[in-house]
Coordinates of C-alpha atoms (C1' of nucleotides) in Angstrom, one line a residue:
Chain A
M1 CA 17.4 -2.5 27.5
G2 CA 14.3 -3.5 25.5
R3 CA 13.4 -2.3 22.0
H4 CA 12.3 1.3 22.0
K5 CA 12.1 1.5 18.3
I6 CA 9.2 -0.1 16.4
L7 CA 10.0 -1.7 13.1
N8 CA 7.2 -1.4 10.5
T9 CA 8.3 -4.3 8.3
P10 CA 5.9 -3.7 5.3
A11 CA 6.7 0.0 5.3
V12 CA 10.5 -0.6 5.4
R13 CA 10.2 -3.0 2.5
R14 CA 8.4 -0.4 0.4
M15 CA 11.0 2.3 0.9
P16 CA 13.4 1.1 -1.7
S17 CA 10.6 1.1 -4.3
Y18 CA 9.9 4.7 -3.5
L19 CA 13.6 5.6 -3.8
H20 CA 13.6 3.9 -7.2
C21 CA 10.6 5.8 -8.4
L22 CA 12.0 9.1 -7.0
A23 CA 15.3 8.6 -8.8
G24 CA 13.4 8.3 -12.0
M25 CA 11.5 11.5 -11.2
V26 CA 14.6 13.4 -10.4
E27 CA 16.1 12.3 -13.7
S28 CA 13.0 13.5 -15.5
G29 CA 13.5 16.9 -13.8
L30 CA 10.4 16.6 -11.6
E31 CA 10.8 18.7 -8.5
F32 CA 7.7 17.4 -6.6
A33 CA 6.3 14.0 -6.1
S34 CA 2.7 13.5 -4.8
T35 CA 1.7 10.5 -2.8
S36 CA -0.7 9.5 -5.6
A37 CA 2.1 9.4 -8.1
L38 CA 4.3 7.2 -5.9
A39 CA 1.3 5.0 -5.0
A40 CA 0.5 4.4 -8.7
Y41 CA 4.1 3.4 -9.3
I42 CA 4.1 0.6 -6.7
S43 CA 0.4 -0.2 -7.0
V44 CA -0.8 0.6 -3.5
D45 CA -3.3 3.0 -2.1
P46 CA -2.1 6.6 -1.8
I47 CA -2.8 6.6 1.9
V48 CA -0.2 3.9 2.4
V49 CA 2.4 6.2 0.9
R50 CA 1.3 9.1 3.1
K51 CA 1.8 7.0 6.2
D52 CA 5.1 5.7 5.0
V53 CA 6.4 9.2 4.3
E54 CA 5.2 10.2 7.8
L55 CA 7.6 7.6 9.2
T56 CA 10.6 9.4 7.7
G57 CA 9.5 12.6 9.4
L58 CA 9.5 14.6 6.3
K59 CA 7.0 17.4 5.9
G60 CA 5.5 18.0 2.5
C61 CA 3.9 20.9 0.8
P62 CA 0.1 20.6 1.0
G63 CA -1.5 21.0 -2.5
V64 CA 1.8 20.2 -4.1
G65 CA 3.5 17.1 -2.8
Y66 CA 7.0 16.3 -1.5
R67 CA 10.2 17.7 -2.9
T68 CA 11.7 14.7 -4.7
K69 CA 15.2 15.3 -3.6
D70 CA 14.1 15.9 0.0
L71 CA 12.1 12.8 0.1
M72 CA 14.9 10.7 -1.3
E73 CA 17.2 12.1 1.4
A74 CA 14.6 11.5 4.1
I75 CA 14.1 7.9 3.1
R76 CA 17.8 7.3 2.9
C77 CA 18.2 8.7 6.4
Y78 CA 15.3 6.7 7.7
L79 CA 17.0 3.5 6.3
G80 CA 20.5 4.5 7.3
W81 CA 21.4 4.5 3.6
N82 CA 22.8 8.0 3.8
R83 CA 26.2 6.7 4.9
S84 CA 28.2 4.1 3.0
R85 CA 28.6 0.7 4.5
S86 CA 31.3 -1.8 3.6
A87 CA 30.4 -5.4 2.9
I88 CA 32.1 -8.6 2.0
L89 CA 30.6 -11.4 0.0
V90 CA 31.2 -15.0 1.0
G91 CA 30.4 -17.5 -1.7
A92 CA 31.0 -16.3 -5.3
G93 CA 28.5 -18.6 -7.0
S94 CA 25.8 -17.4 -9.4
L95 CA 23.7 -15.9 -6.6
G96 CA 26.7 -14.1 -5.2
G97 CA 27.6 -12.8 -8.6
A98 CA 24.1 -11.6 -9.2
L99 CA 24.3 -9.6 -5.9
L100 CA 27.6 -8.1 -6.8
G101 CA 26.2 -7.0 -10.1
H102 CA 23.1 -5.5 -8.7
R103 CA 23.0 -1.8 -9.4
D104 CA 20.6 -0.6 -6.8
F105 CA 23.0 -1.3 -4.0
A106 CA 24.9 1.8 -4.8
E107 CA 21.6 3.7 -3.9
A108 CA 21.8 1.9 -0.5
G109 CA 25.4 2.9 0.1
L110 CA 26.5 -0.7 0.1
C111 CA 30.1 -1.1 -1.0
F112 CA 31.7 -4.5 -1.5
T113 CA 35.3 -4.5 -0.4
G114 CA 36.0 -8.3 -0.6
V115 CA 34.8 -11.5 -2.2
F116 CA 35.6 -15.0 -0.9
D117 CA 35.2 -18.5 -2.2
S118 CA 36.7 -21.9 -1.6
D119 CA 36.7 -23.0 -5.2
G120 CA 40.2 -22.9 -6.6
G121 CA 38.8 -22.3 -10.1
K122 CA 37.3 -19.0 -8.9
I123 CA 40.0 -17.7 -6.7
G124 CA 42.0 -14.9 -8.3
R125 CA 39.3 -14.3 -10.9
E126 CA 37.8 -10.8 -11.3
V127 CA 34.2 -10.4 -10.6
A128 CA 31.6 -7.6 -11.2
G129 CA 32.8 -4.5 -9.4
G130 CA 36.5 -5.0 -10.2
L131 CA 37.2 -7.2 -7.1
R132 CA 39.2 -10.4 -7.3
V133 CA 37.9 -13.5 -5.6
E134 CA 40.0 -14.4 -2.6
D135 CA 40.6 -17.7 -0.9
V136 CA 38.1 -18.3 2.0
A137 CA 41.1 -19.7 3.9
E138 CA 42.3 -16.1 4.2
L139 CA 38.9 -15.0 5.5
S140 CA 39.8 -14.2 9.1
R141 CA 43.0 -12.4 8.2
R142 CA 41.4 -10.3 5.5
V143 CA 38.4 -9.5 7.6
G144 CA 40.7 -8.1 10.2
E145 CA 42.1 -5.8 7.6
L146 CA 38.9 -4.9 5.8
R147 CA 36.6 -4.6 8.9
P148 CA 33.4 -5.0 6.9
Q149 CA 30.2 -3.8 8.5
I150 CA 28.1 -6.4 6.7
A151 CA 28.8 -10.0 5.5
V152 CA 26.7 -11.3 2.7
I153 CA 26.4 -15.1 3.0
C154 CA 25.9 -17.0 -0.3
V155 CA 27.7 -20.2 0.6
P156 CA 26.1 -23.7 0.5
V157 CA 23.7 -24.5 3.4
G158 CA 26.2 -27.0 4.9
V159 CA 29.0 -24.5 5.6
A160 CA 27.0 -21.4 6.3
Q161 CA 27.0 -21.7 10.1
K162 CA 30.7 -22.5 10.2
V163 CA 31.6 -19.4 8.0
V164 CA 29.3 -17.2 10.2
D165 CA 30.9 -18.5 13.4
E166 CA 34.3 -17.5 12.0
L167 CA 33.1 -14.1 11.0
V168 CA 31.4 -13.5 14.3
G169 CA 34.7 -14.3 15.9
C170 CA 36.3 -11.6 13.7
G171 CA 33.8 -9.1 15.0
V172 CA 31.3 -9.0 12.1
K173 CA 28.0 -7.8 13.6
A174 CA 25.6 -8.0 10.6
F175 CA 24.8 -10.7 8.2
W176 CA 22.6 -10.8 5.1
N177 CA 22.0 -14.5 4.8
F178 CA 20.9 -16.1 1.5
A179 CA 21.8 -19.7 2.6
N180 CA 18.7 -21.7 3.5
V181 CA 19.4 -22.1 7.2
C182 CA 18.6 -20.1 10.4
L183 CA 21.9 -18.9 11.7
N184 CA 22.9 -19.1 15.3
V185 CA 24.4 -15.8 16.4
P186 CA 25.0 -14.0 19.7
P187 CA 22.4 -11.5 20.7
D188 CA 24.4 -8.5 19.7
V189 CA 24.6 -9.7 16.1
V190 CA 21.9 -8.9 13.5
V191 CA 20.8 -11.3 10.8
Q192 CA 18.5 -10.7 7.8
R193 CA 17.5 -14.0 6.3
E194 CA 16.2 -14.2 2.8
V195 CA 14.0 -17.2 1.9
I196 CA 13.7 -17.3 -1.8
A197 CA 11.1 -20.0 -1.6
G198 CA 8.9 -17.6 0.4
G199 CA 8.2 -15.6 -2.7
L200 CA 7.3 -18.7 -4.6
A201 CA 4.9 -19.7 -1.8
M202 CA 3.3 -16.3 -2.1
L203 CA 2.9 -16.7 -5.9
S204 CA 1.5 -20.2 -5.4
M205 CA -1.1 -18.9 -3.0
K206 CA -2.1 -16.1 -5.3
L207 CA -2.5 -18.7 -8.1
K208 CA -4.6 -20.9 -5.9
T209 CA -7.0 -18.2 -4.6
H210 CA -7.2 -16.8 -8.1
A211 CA -8.1 -20.1 -9.7
A212 CA -10.7 -20.6 -7.0
C213 CA -12.6 -17.4 -8.1
Chain B
M1 CA -16.3 -11.9 -7.7
G2 CA -14.5 -10.5 -4.6
R3 CA -11.8 -12.3 -2.6
H4 CA -13.2 -15.0 -0.4
K5 CA -9.9 -16.2 0.6
I6 CA -7.7 -14.5 3.1
L7 CA -4.0 -14.5 2.5
N8 CA -1.9 -14.5 5.7
T9 CA 1.3 -13.2 4.1
P10 CA 3.7 -13.8 7.0
A11 CA 2.4 -17.3 7.6
V12 CA 2.6 -18.2 3.9
R13 CA 6.2 -17.0 3.9
R14 CA 7.1 -19.2 6.9
M15 CA 5.7 -22.4 5.3
P16 CA 8.7 -23.2 3.2
S17 CA 10.9 -23.1 6.3
Y18 CA 8.7 -25.6 8.0
L19 CA 8.9 -27.9 5.0
H20 CA 12.7 -27.6 5.0
C21 CA 12.9 -28.5 8.7
L22 CA 10.4 -31.3 8.3
A23 CA 12.4 -32.8 5.4
G24 CA 15.4 -33.0 7.7
M25 CA 13.3 -34.6 10.4
V26 CA 12.0 -37.2 8.0
E27 CA 15.5 -37.9 6.9
S28 CA 16.5 -38.4 10.6
G29 CA 13.7 -40.9 10.9
L30 CA 11.6 -38.7 13.2
E31 CA 7.9 -39.6 13.0
F32 CA 6.6 -36.7 15.0
A33 CA 7.3 -33.0 15.0
S34 CA 6.2 -30.7 17.8
T35 CA 5.5 -27.0 17.4
S36 CA 8.3 -26.2 19.8
A37 CA 10.8 -28.1 17.6
L38 CA 9.7 -26.3 14.5
A39 CA 9.6 -23.0 16.3
A40 CA 13.1 -23.4 17.6
Y41 CA 14.3 -24.2 14.0
I42 CA 13.0 -20.9 12.6
S43 CA 13.4 -18.8 15.8
V44 CA 9.8 -17.9 16.4
D45 CA 7.4 -18.5 19.3
P46 CA 5.8 -21.9 19.4
I47 CA 2.4 -20.4 19.3
V48 CA 3.1 -19.0 15.8
V49 CA 3.7 -22.4 14.5
R50 CA 0.6 -23.8 16.1
K51 CA -1.5 -21.1 14.4
D52 CA 0.3 -21.6 11.1
V53 CA -0.4 -25.4 11.2
E54 CA -4.0 -24.6 12.0
L55 CA -4.2 -22.8 8.6
T56 CA -3.4 -26.0 6.8
G57 CA -6.2 -27.8 8.5
L58 CA -4.1 -30.6 9.9
K59 CA -5.0 -32.1 13.2
G60 CA -2.1 -33.2 15.4
C61 CA -1.8 -35.6 18.3
P62 CA -2.0 -33.8 21.6
G63 CA 0.9 -34.6 23.8
V64 CA 2.9 -35.9 20.9
G65 CA 3.0 -33.4 18.0
Y66 CA 2.2 -33.7 14.3
R67 CA 3.2 -36.6 12.1
T68 CA 6.1 -35.2 10.1
K69 CA 5.0 -36.7 6.8
D70 CA 1.4 -35.6 7.3
L71 CA 2.4 -32.1 8.1
M72 CA 4.6 -31.9 5.0
E73 CA 1.7 -33.1 2.9
A74 CA -0.7 -30.6 4.6
I75 CA 1.7 -27.7 4.0
R76 CA 2.2 -28.7 0.4
C77 CA -1.5 -28.9 -0.2
Y78 CA -2.0 -25.6 1.5
L79 CA 0.5 -23.9 -0.8
G80 CA -0.6 -25.9 -3.9
W81 CA 2.8 -27.5 -4.0
N82 CA 1.4 -31.0 -4.1
R83 CA 1.1 -30.7 -7.9
S84 CA 3.9 -30.0 -10.3
R85 CA 3.9 -26.7 -12.1
S86 CA 5.8 -25.9 -15.3
A87 CA 7.8 -22.7 -15.6
I88 CA 10.0 -20.9 -18.0
L89 CA 12.9 -18.6 -17.2
V90 CA 13.4 -15.5 -19.2
G91 CA 16.8 -14.0 -18.7
A92 CA 19.6 -16.4 -18.2
G93 CA 22.0 -14.1 -16.3
S94 CA 23.6 -14.8 -13.0
L95 CA 20.3 -14.4 -11.1
G96 CA 18.4 -16.6 -13.5
G97 CA 21.2 -19.2 -13.2
A98 CA 21.0 -19.1 -9.5
L99 CA 17.3 -19.8 -9.6
L100 CA 17.7 -22.7 -12.0
G101 CA 20.3 -24.2 -9.7
H102 CA 18.1 -23.8 -6.6
R103 CA 17.4 -27.2 -5.1
D104 CA 14.4 -26.3 -3.0
F105 CA 12.2 -25.7 -5.9
A106 CA 11.8 -29.4 -6.5
E107 CA 10.1 -29.4 -3.1
A108 CA 7.7 -26.8 -4.5
G109 CA 6.9 -28.9 -7.6
L110 CA 8.4 -26.2 -9.8
C111 CA 9.7 -27.6 -13.0
F112 CA 11.6 -25.5 -15.5
T113 CA 10.8 -26.5 -19.1
G114 CA 12.4 -23.6 -21.0
V115 CA 15.1 -20.9 -20.6
F116 CA 15.3 -17.9 -22.9
D117 CA 17.8 -15.1 -23.4
S118 CA 18.7 -12.6 -26.1
D119 CA 22.5 -12.9 -25.7
G120 CA 23.9 -14.8 -28.7
G121 CA 26.7 -15.9 -26.5
K122 CA 24.3 -17.8 -24.2
I123 CA 21.9 -19.2 -26.7
G124 CA 22.4 -22.9 -27.2
R125 CA 24.4 -23.3 -24.0
E126 CA 23.4 -25.8 -21.5
V127 CA 22.4 -24.5 -18.0
A128 CA 21.7 -26.2 -14.7
G129 CA 18.9 -28.7 -15.1
G130 CA 20.0 -29.9 -18.4
L131 CA 18.1 -27.3 -20.5
R132 CA 19.6 -25.3 -23.3
V133 CA 19.1 -21.6 -23.5
E134 CA 16.8 -20.6 -26.4
D135 CA 16.6 -17.4 -28.3
V136 CA 14.1 -15.0 -26.9
A137 CA 13.0 -14.3 -30.4
E138 CA 11.4 -17.7 -30.3
L139 CA 9.6 -17.0 -27.1
S140 CA 6.0 -16.7 -28.4
R141 CA 6.3 -19.8 -30.6
R142 CA 7.9 -21.9 -27.8
V143 CA 5.5 -20.8 -25.2
G144 CA 2.7 -21.9 -27.4
E145 CA 4.2 -25.4 -27.3
L146 CA 5.4 -25.5 -23.7
R147 CA 2.3 -23.8 -22.2
P148 CA 4.1 -22.9 -18.9
Q149 CA 2.0 -22.1 -15.9
I150 CA 4.6 -19.6 -14.5
A151 CA 7.1 -17.3 -16.1
V152 CA 10.1 -16.3 -14.1
I153 CA 11.3 -12.8 -15.2
C154 CA 15.0 -12.2 -14.8
V155 CA 15.6 -9.8 -17.6
P156 CA 16.9 -6.2 -17.3
V157 CA 14.5 -3.6 -16.0
G158 CA 14.2 -1.9 -19.4
V159 CA 12.8 -4.9 -21.3
A160 CA 10.7 -6.6 -18.5
Q161 CA 7.4 -5.0 -19.4
K162 CA 7.8 -5.8 -23.1
V163 CA 8.6 -9.4 -22.4
V164 CA 5.7 -9.7 -20.0
D165 CA 3.3 -8.2 -22.5
E166 CA 4.3 -10.8 -25.0
L167 CA 3.9 -13.6 -22.5
V168 CA 0.5 -12.3 -21.4
G169 CA -0.5 -12.3 -25.1
C170 CA 0.6 -16.0 -25.2
G171 CA -1.7 -16.8 -22.3
V172 CA 0.7 -16.9 -19.4
K173 CA -1.2 -16.1 -16.2
A174 CA 1.5 -16.0 -13.5
F175 CA 4.7 -14.2 -13.2
W176 CA 7.5 -14.3 -10.6
N177 CA 9.2 -11.0 -11.2
F178 CA 12.8 -10.3 -10.2
A179 CA 13.2 -7.2 -12.4
N180 CA 13.0 -4.0 -10.4
V181 CA 9.8 -2.7 -11.9
C182 CA 6.1 -3.0 -11.2
L183 CA 4.6 -4.9 -14.1
N184 CA 1.4 -3.9 -15.7
V185 CA -0.8 -6.9 -16.3
P186 CA -4.6 -7.6 -16.8
P187 CA -6.6 -8.4 -13.7
D188 CA -6.7 -12.1 -14.4
V189 CA -2.9 -12.4 -14.2
V190 CA -1.0 -12.8 -10.9
V191 CA 2.4 -11.3 -10.2
Q192 CA 4.8 -11.9 -7.4
R193 CA 7.4 -9.2 -7.3
E194 CA 10.7 -9.7 -5.5
V195 CA 12.5 -6.6 -4.3
I196 CA 15.9 -7.7 -3.3
A197 CA 16.7 -4.2 -1.9
G198 CA 13.8 -4.7 0.5
G199 CA 15.8 -7.3 2.5
L200 CA 18.7 -4.9 2.6
A201 CA 16.4 -2.2 3.9
M202 CA 15.3 -4.6 6.7
L203 CA 18.9 -5.4 7.6
S204 CA 19.8 -1.7 7.6
M205 CA 16.9 -0.9 10.0
K206 CA 17.9 -3.7 12.3
L207 CA 21.4 -2.3 12.4
K208 CA 20.1 1.2 13.1
T209 CA 17.9 0.2 15.9
H210 CA 20.5 -2.1 17.3
A211 CA 23.2 0.5 17.3
A212 CA 20.8 2.9 19.1
C213 CA 20.4 0.5 22.0
Chain C
dT1 C1' -11.2 31.7 -4.2
dA2 C1' -11.1 26.9 -5.9
dG3 C1' -8.5 22.9 -6.4
dA4 C1' -5.2 19.8 -4.8
dT5 C1' -2.7 17.7 -1.6
dT6 C1' -0.7 17.0 3.0
dG7 C1' -1.3 16.3 8.3
dT8 C1' -3.5 14.1 11.9
dT9 C1' -6.8 11.8 14.6
dA10 C1' -10.0 8.0 14.8
dA11 C1' -11.9 3.5 13.2
dT12 C1' -11.1 -0.9 11.3
dC13 C1' -9.0 -5.0 10.3
dG14 C1' -5.9 -8.7 10.7
dA15 C1' -2.0 -11.0 12.9
dT16 C1' 0.1 -12.1 17.1
dT17 C1' 0.0 -13.4 21.7
dA18 C1' -2.2 -15.2 25.9
dA19 C1' -4.9 -18.5 28.5
dC20 C1' -6.7 -22.7 29.4
dA21 C1' -9.4 -26.7 28.3
dA22 C1' -9.0 -31.1 25.8
dT23 C1' -6.4 -35.0 24.6
dC24 C1' -2.9 -38.4 24.0
Chain D
dT1 C1' -2.0 -40.5 36.9
dA2 C1' 1.3 -37.1 35.4
dG3 C1' 3.5 -34.8 31.7
dA4 C1' 3.4 -32.9 27.4
dT5 C1' 1.3 -31.1 23.6
dT6 C1' -2.6 -29.7 20.7
dG7 C1' -7.1 -27.1 19.9
dT8 C1' -9.8 -23.1 20.5
dT9 C1' -11.5 -19.0 22.3
dA10 C1' -10.3 -14.4 23.9
dA11 C1' -7.2 -10.3 24.4
dT12 C1' -3.7 -7.5 22.5
dC13 C1' -1.1 -5.2 19.4
dG14 C1' 0.1 -3.1 15.2
dA15 C1' -0.8 -1.9 10.3
dT16 C1' -4.1 -0.3 7.2
dT17 C1' -7.9 2.4 6.0
dA18 C1' -11.1 6.3 6.6
dA19 C1' -12.4 11.0 7.4
dC20 C1' -11.7 15.6 7.6
dA21 C1' -9.2 19.7 8.9
dA22 C1' -5.2 22.4 7.5
dT23 C1' -2.4 24.4 4.1
dC24 C1' -0.3 25.8 -0.2

DNA sequence: TAGATTGTTAATCGATTAACAATC
DNA sequence: TAGATTGTTAATCGATTAACAATC
C-alpha cells in the first residue's frame, strides 16, 4: 500500500553526472574509477560518491575502485535506464526542440517515437531525430498506436492540463512536465515537474550570500 | 570568511512557484493568500509553506493569511529578485532560444542585454526579446561594454570551459550553466549548474517505485 | 608489507513534520 | 465568542559527514 522504497532525491540527481563521467573514462580506456576521481569530476566530497554507489548495490575493489563498466551498469539499473522507454513530445517549440536534440537521453534509454504540435507551420516538418511533427488533433489516435511510456509536456501553460487530461485518458502513466503549472493527475500517474526558474532562484541566492561575504 | 548564511535549497526552489501562484491571485483581485491555498497550488503540505514564508521574514495576519502583494515582495527580496539583473546568453541554439523566450524571467528581474553565437548563419538575426545575435568573437569587447551580472551558458559541452574562462577574465562573476560539464572557476565566482538528465532520473525512479507497488 | 581504497557503523546536521499557543 | 490561520517551539526523519575496520 504505502511507499516501501525511499527516494534519495539528491543522490538520484547526481547519478546522471556519474554516468557522464564514467562514459568519458570508458572512452579513455580506464578500467577502474575511484570515488575520489568521480567526486572531483562533480565537485563533491568523495564520501558522497561512496554513499551514492552504495545505493546501487555495487561492490567495488578495495584499494582499486569500481570497474567503470560495472558501475555504469549498476547506475543504469538503479535508475531503470537499462531498458529503453518510449516517449512522445507534445509541443515542438524551442524547448521541445532542445530536448529532442539532447544527446544524453540515449544514455537514459529514452526514445522519442512521436512529436506533436498545434501549429500548422510546424506540422509535417522534420525535427531532430528524424521524426515529423504531427497534428495534436491526432494525439489520441496516435497515442493508441504508439503506446508511449512517457509524455514530455512542452506546451504553453494554458493548454497543459487539457493535453495531460487527454493523455491520461489514453493510458499514459508518466509525464515529464516543462509547462509552468502543477498538473492534476490520478494517483496512479507519476509526474516530474521541472521549474526552470528554480535554478535561477538558486543562482540568485548564491549571488546574494556571496556578495554578503 | 566562512558562510554565515544557510541556503535551504528545497525552499529556495519552491519560491518561484509561490510567486507564480501569487501573481495569479493578485490578478484575480485576491488580497490575501493562506498557506493552505499556496500549498494546494504546488501540492505540498501547508506547513511547508508556513516554514518557507518564515524564511522571508514576512509576518502574516493570523486567521486571514498573508497579503498577496506583501508576500510577493517578501519573496522577491529574499531571492534578490527585487532588483533587475543584466545577463548575456552565450549559445543561441534551441535551448538558448527557449530561455530567451521564457516569460517568467521578467518576474525574476532578469534582463538579457546580449546574445552571442559562433554560427555565421545566426549572427545578425533577431531573437526573442528584440536582440540581435552577435559574433562570439566579439564577446570580450562587448562584455566590457555591457558588464553583465550573469552569463547564461548554452554552448556545446566542448567549448563551455573555454567560453567561461574568457568571461571570468572579463570580470563576470555568475554563471547559469546548461552545458553538461562542471565548470572550473575561481572561488569568487558562483555557478549554478543545470542537469536536465537529473529530472529524467527522478521521473525514472518514480516510475520504478511506482511500478513496484 | 605498505599504500590505497572500499565497506560499514556511528555521529552530526539540516529539513520536515507535529503540536499548540497566539492572534485576528 | 467561535472559527480560522499564523507564529514558534519541539520532535522526527533523512541526508551528510566522520571514523575506522576490512580488503585488495
